[in-house]
Amino acid sequence: MSGHSKWATIKHKKGAADAKRGQKFTKLIKEISVAAKMGGSDPESNARLRTAIIKARAENMPKDNIDRAIKKGSGEMDSAVFYELTYEGYAPGGVALIIDTLTDNKNRTASDVRAALTKGGGTLGATGCVSYMFQTKGIITYDGEQYSEEELFEVALENGADDVVAEDGIIEVITAPADFATVLEAMQAAGFEPMSAEVEKVADQTVLLETEKARKVLKIVDRLEELDDVQQVSTNLELPDDFEEEDE
């Protein structure tokens, strides 16, 4: 868990940086549009759309942007057609990677993902080569200095969370994907604001690498996440206890 909590902290910092350069909005708008296209424009009956809207609001996305993205997805406004594509592969050290994308150009995305992997010493694998190692879960992350595990635990479990885990100053509320939006809304209504909230793929077993090798993997993750078409990168990397990020 310690390696995962360090990873959660790094992702939170990266998320803040993404928001500053507007990349977060771009990816959220795509997700809202695709969710509306697949399940309809009513968030009450479309759990995926409801989750995407909650995440967009958490990033302070203007309501007009959210409404426009929904209309594009539901066909009320013209929009590009997006395809959901998932790539699987390996980073150095045998670390598994799953790259989820939304794209309007399959060839471009495949080329960009392959290039990002290859540049860092990784390889693209066949469909199914690593996905069996992961389970999809809702992960809501809180700052352990701001809230206590006990106060979060009570609200989370009462509203359908599967577990609450605390370590290294990070508290994670874990949910089934279908319960994610309900639990997140209940936590926010109770006054608990998360560091991050995602439905993500969590590895059943992790691969522990020493610091320098771990940094090489994180550089690949960075390159992939910098691609506009990439929505999420999942990995079974575990960071060592003494891991420190390199100064930018």
Coordinates of C-alpha atoms in Angstrom, one line a residue:
M1 CA 0.0 0.0 0.0
S2 CA 2.8 2.4 0.8
G3 CA 4.0 2.3 -2.8
H4 CA 0.5 2.9 -4.0
S5 CA 0.0 5.9 -1.6
K6 CA 3.2 7.5 -2.9
W7 CA 1.8 6.9 -6.4
A8 CA -1.5 8.6 -5.4
T9 CA 0.4 11.6 -4.2
I10 CA 2.4 11.9 -7.4
K11 CA -0.8 11.6 -9.5
H12 CA -2.4 14.4 -7.5
K13 CA 0.5 16.7 -8.1
K14 CA 0.5 15.8 -11.8
G15 CA -3.3 16.4 -12.0
A16 CA -2.8 19.9 -10.6
A17 CA -0.2 20.6 -13.3
D18 CA -2.4 19.1 -16.0
A19 CA -5.2 21.5 -15.0
K20 CA -2.9 24.5 -15.2
R21 CA -2.2 23.8 -18.9
G22 CA -5.8 23.1 -19.7
Q23 CA -5.2 19.4 -20.6
K24 CA -7.5 18.2 -17.9
F25 CA -10.5 20.1 -19.3
T26 CA -9.8 18.7 -22.8
K27 CA -9.9 15.1 -21.5
L28 CA -12.9 15.7 -19.3
I29 CA -14.9 17.2 -22.1
K30 CA -14.1 14.1 -24.3
E31 CA -15.3 11.8 -21.5
I32 CA -18.5 13.7 -21.0
S33 CA -19.3 13.7 -24.7
V34 CA -18.6 10.0 -25.1
A35 CA -20.6 9.1 -21.9
A36 CA -23.6 11.1 -23.2
K37 CA -23.3 9.5 -26.6
M38 CA -23.3 6.0 -25.2
G39 CA -25.8 6.3 -22.3
G40 CA -27.9 9.3 -23.0
S41 CA -27.9 12.9 -21.7
D42 CA -29.6 12.3 -18.4
P43 CA -27.0 11.8 -15.6
E44 CA -29.6 10.3 -13.3
S45 CA -29.9 7.3 -15.6
N46 CA -26.3 7.4 -17.0
A47 CA -23.8 6.6 -14.2
R48 CA -20.8 7.2 -16.5
L49 CA -22.0 10.6 -17.4
R50 CA -22.9 11.4 -13.8
T51 CA -19.3 10.5 -12.7
A52 CA -17.8 12.6 -15.5
I53 CA -19.9 15.6 -14.5
I54 CA -18.9 15.3 -10.9
K55 CA -15.2 15.1 -11.8
A56 CA -15.6 18.1 -14.1
R57 CA -17.3 20.2 -11.3
A58 CA -14.4 19.2 -9.0
E59 CA -12.0 20.7 -11.5
N60 CA -14.2 23.9 -11.5
M61 CA -15.2 23.4 -15.2
P62 CA -17.8 26.1 -16.1
K63 CA -21.4 24.8 -16.5
D64 CA -21.6 26.0 -20.1
N65 CA -18.6 23.8 -21.0
I66 CA -20.3 20.8 -19.4
D67 CA -23.6 21.4 -21.0
R68 CA -22.0 21.9 -24.4
A69 CA -20.0 18.6 -24.1
I70 CA -23.3 16.8 -23.2
K71 CA -25.0 18.3 -26.3
K72 CA -22.2 17.3 -28.5
G73 CA -22.3 13.7 -27.2
S74 CA -26.1 13.4 -27.5
G75 CA -26.1 14.8 -31.0
E76 CA -27.7 18.1 -30.3
M77 CA -24.6 19.8 -31.6
D78 CA -22.0 18.8 -34.2
S79 CA -19.0 16.9 -32.9
A80 CA -16.2 14.7 -33.9
V81 CA -16.7 10.9 -33.5
F82 CA -14.6 9.5 -30.7
Y83 CA -13.5 5.9 -30.4
E84 CA -12.5 4.2 -27.1
L85 CA -9.3 2.2 -27.6
T86 CA -7.3 0.4 -24.9
Y87 CA -3.6 -0.5 -25.4
E88 CA -1.6 -2.9 -23.2
G89 CA 2.1 -3.2 -22.9
Y90 CA 5.2 -3.3 -20.7
A91 CA 7.6 -0.7 -19.3
P92 CA 11.2 -1.6 -18.3
G93 CA 11.4 -3.9 -15.3
G94 CA 8.4 -6.0 -16.4
V95 CA 5.9 -3.3 -15.2
A96 CA 2.5 -3.7 -16.8
L97 CA 0.8 -0.8 -18.5
I98 CA -2.8 -0.2 -19.6
I99 CA -3.4 2.9 -21.7
D100 CA -7.1 4.0 -22.1
T101 CA -7.7 6.5 -24.9
L102 CA -10.5 8.5 -26.6
T103 CA -9.6 9.5 -30.1
D104 CA -11.0 10.7 -33.4
N105 CA -8.0 9.2 -35.3
K106 CA -7.1 5.6 -34.5
N107 CA -3.9 5.6 -36.6
R108 CA -2.6 8.7 -35.0
T109 CA -3.2 7.4 -31.5
A110 CA -1.7 4.0 -32.1
S111 CA 1.4 5.7 -33.6
D112 CA 1.7 8.1 -30.7
V113 CA 1.3 5.5 -28.0
R114 CA 3.8 3.2 -29.6
A115 CA 6.3 6.0 -29.9
A116 CA 5.9 7.0 -26.3
L117 CA 6.5 3.5 -25.1
T118 CA 9.4 2.8 -27.4
K119 CA 11.2 6.0 -26.5
G120 CA 11.2 5.0 -22.9
G121 CA 12.3 1.4 -23.5
G122 CA 8.8 -0.1 -23.3
T123 CA 6.9 -2.3 -25.6
L124 CA 3.3 -2.5 -26.9
G125 CA 1.7 -5.9 -26.3
A126 CA -1.3 -7.8 -27.6
T127 CA -4.8 -7.2 -26.2
G128 CA -5.2 -9.1 -23.0
C129 CA -1.5 -9.5 -22.2
V130 CA -1.8 -7.6 -18.9
S131 CA -5.4 -6.6 -18.3
Y132 CA -6.1 -9.8 -16.4
M133 CA -3.7 -8.5 -13.7
F134 CA -6.0 -5.5 -12.9
Q135 CA -9.5 -4.9 -11.3
T136 CA -11.5 -1.8 -12.0
K137 CA -12.3 0.1 -8.8
G138 CA -13.4 3.6 -7.7
I139 CA -10.6 5.3 -5.7
I140 CA -11.3 8.5 -3.8
T141 CA -8.2 9.9 -2.2
Y142 CA -8.0 12.2 0.8
D143 CA -5.3 14.1 2.7
G144 CA -4.7 12.3 6.0
E145 CA -3.6 15.6 7.6
Q146 CA -6.9 17.2 6.8
Y147 CA -9.2 14.3 7.7
S148 CA -9.1 11.3 10.0
E149 CA -9.6 7.7 8.8
E150 CA -12.4 7.3 11.4
E151 CA -14.6 10.2 10.2
L152 CA -14.2 9.2 6.6
F153 CA -14.8 5.5 7.3
E154 CA -18.2 6.1 8.9
V155 CA -19.6 8.1 6.0
A156 CA -18.0 6.0 3.3
L157 CA -19.2 2.6 4.5
E158 CA -22.7 4.0 5.2
N159 CA -23.0 5.0 1.6
G160 CA -21.7 1.9 -0.1
A161 CA -17.9 2.0 -0.1
D162 CA -16.1 -1.3 0.0
D163 CA -13.2 -0.2 2.1
V164 CA -11.2 2.6 3.6
V165 CA -7.4 2.3 3.7
A166 CA -4.9 4.7 5.3
E167 CA -1.1 4.8 5.0
D168 CA 1.7 7.4 4.6
G169 CA -0.6 10.3 5.1
I170 CA -3.0 9.2 2.4
I171 CA -6.5 7.9 3.0
E172 CA -8.2 6.0 0.1
V173 CA -11.9 5.2 -0.1
I174 CA -12.4 2.2 -2.3
T175 CA -15.7 1.5 -4.2
A176 CA -17.2 -0.7 -6.8
P177 CA -17.3 1.2 -10.1
A178 CA -21.1 1.3 -10.0
D179 CA -21.1 2.9 -6.6
F180 CA -18.4 5.4 -7.2
A181 CA -20.6 8.5 -8.0
T182 CA -23.0 7.8 -5.1
V183 CA -20.1 7.5 -2.6
L184 CA -18.3 10.5 -3.9
E185 CA -21.4 12.7 -3.8
A186 CA -22.1 11.5 -0.3
M187 CA -18.6 12.3 0.9
Q188 CA -18.7 15.8 -0.7
A189 CA -22.2 16.4 0.9
A190 CA -20.6 15.6 4.3
G191 CA -17.9 18.1 3.7
F192 CA -15.0 15.9 2.7
E193 CA -13.2 17.2 -0.4
P194 CA -10.9 14.7 -2.1
M195 CA -7.4 15.1 -3.4
S196 CA -8.4 13.0 -6.4
A197 CA -11.3 10.8 -7.5
E198 CA -11.1 8.3 -10.3
V199 CA -12.5 5.0 -11.6
E200 CA -9.2 3.3 -12.3
K201 CA -7.6 -0.1 -12.9
V202 CA -5.9 -1.4 -9.8
A203 CA -3.3 -4.1 -10.0
D204 CA -3.8 -7.3 -8.0
Q205 CA -0.1 -7.6 -7.5
T206 CA 2.6 -4.9 -7.8
V207 CA 6.2 -4.8 -9.1
L208 CA 8.6 -3.1 -6.8
L209 CA 11.5 -1.3 -8.5
E210 CA 14.4 0.6 -7.1
T211 CA 14.3 4.4 -7.5
E212 CA 16.2 4.9 -10.8
K213 CA 14.2 2.1 -12.6
A214 CA 11.0 3.4 -11.1
R215 CA 11.8 6.9 -12.5
K216 CA 12.2 5.4 -16.0
V217 CA 8.7 3.9 -15.7
L218 CA 7.2 7.2 -14.5
K219 CA 8.8 9.0 -17.5
I220 CA 7.0 6.7 -19.8
V221 CA 3.7 7.3 -17.9
D222 CA 4.4 11.1 -18.2
R223 CA 4.9 10.8 -22.0
L224 CA 1.8 8.8 -22.4
E225 CA -0.4 11.2 -20.3
E226 CA 0.9 14.2 -22.2
L227 CA -0.8 12.8 -25.3
D228 CA -4.2 14.5 -25.8
D229 CA -5.8 11.2 -26.8
V230 CA -4.8 9.4 -23.6
Q231 CA -7.4 9.5 -20.8
Q232 CA -5.8 7.2 -18.2
V233 CA -2.6 5.2 -17.7
S234 CA -2.7 2.3 -15.2
T235 CA 0.3 0.5 -14.0
N236 CA 1.3 -2.2 -11.4
L237 CA 4.4 -0.2 -10.4
E238 CA 5.2 -0.1 -6.7
L239 CA 7.5 2.7 -5.6
P240 CA 10.2 2.1 -3.0
D241 CA 9.8 3.6 0.5
D242 CA 12.7 5.9 -0.1
F243 CA 11.4 7.2 -3.5
E244 CA 11.8 10.9 -4.1
E245 CA 10.7 12.7 -7.2
E246 CA 13.3 14.4 -9.3
D247 CA 13.3 18.2 -9.3
E248 CA 11.9 19.6 -12.5

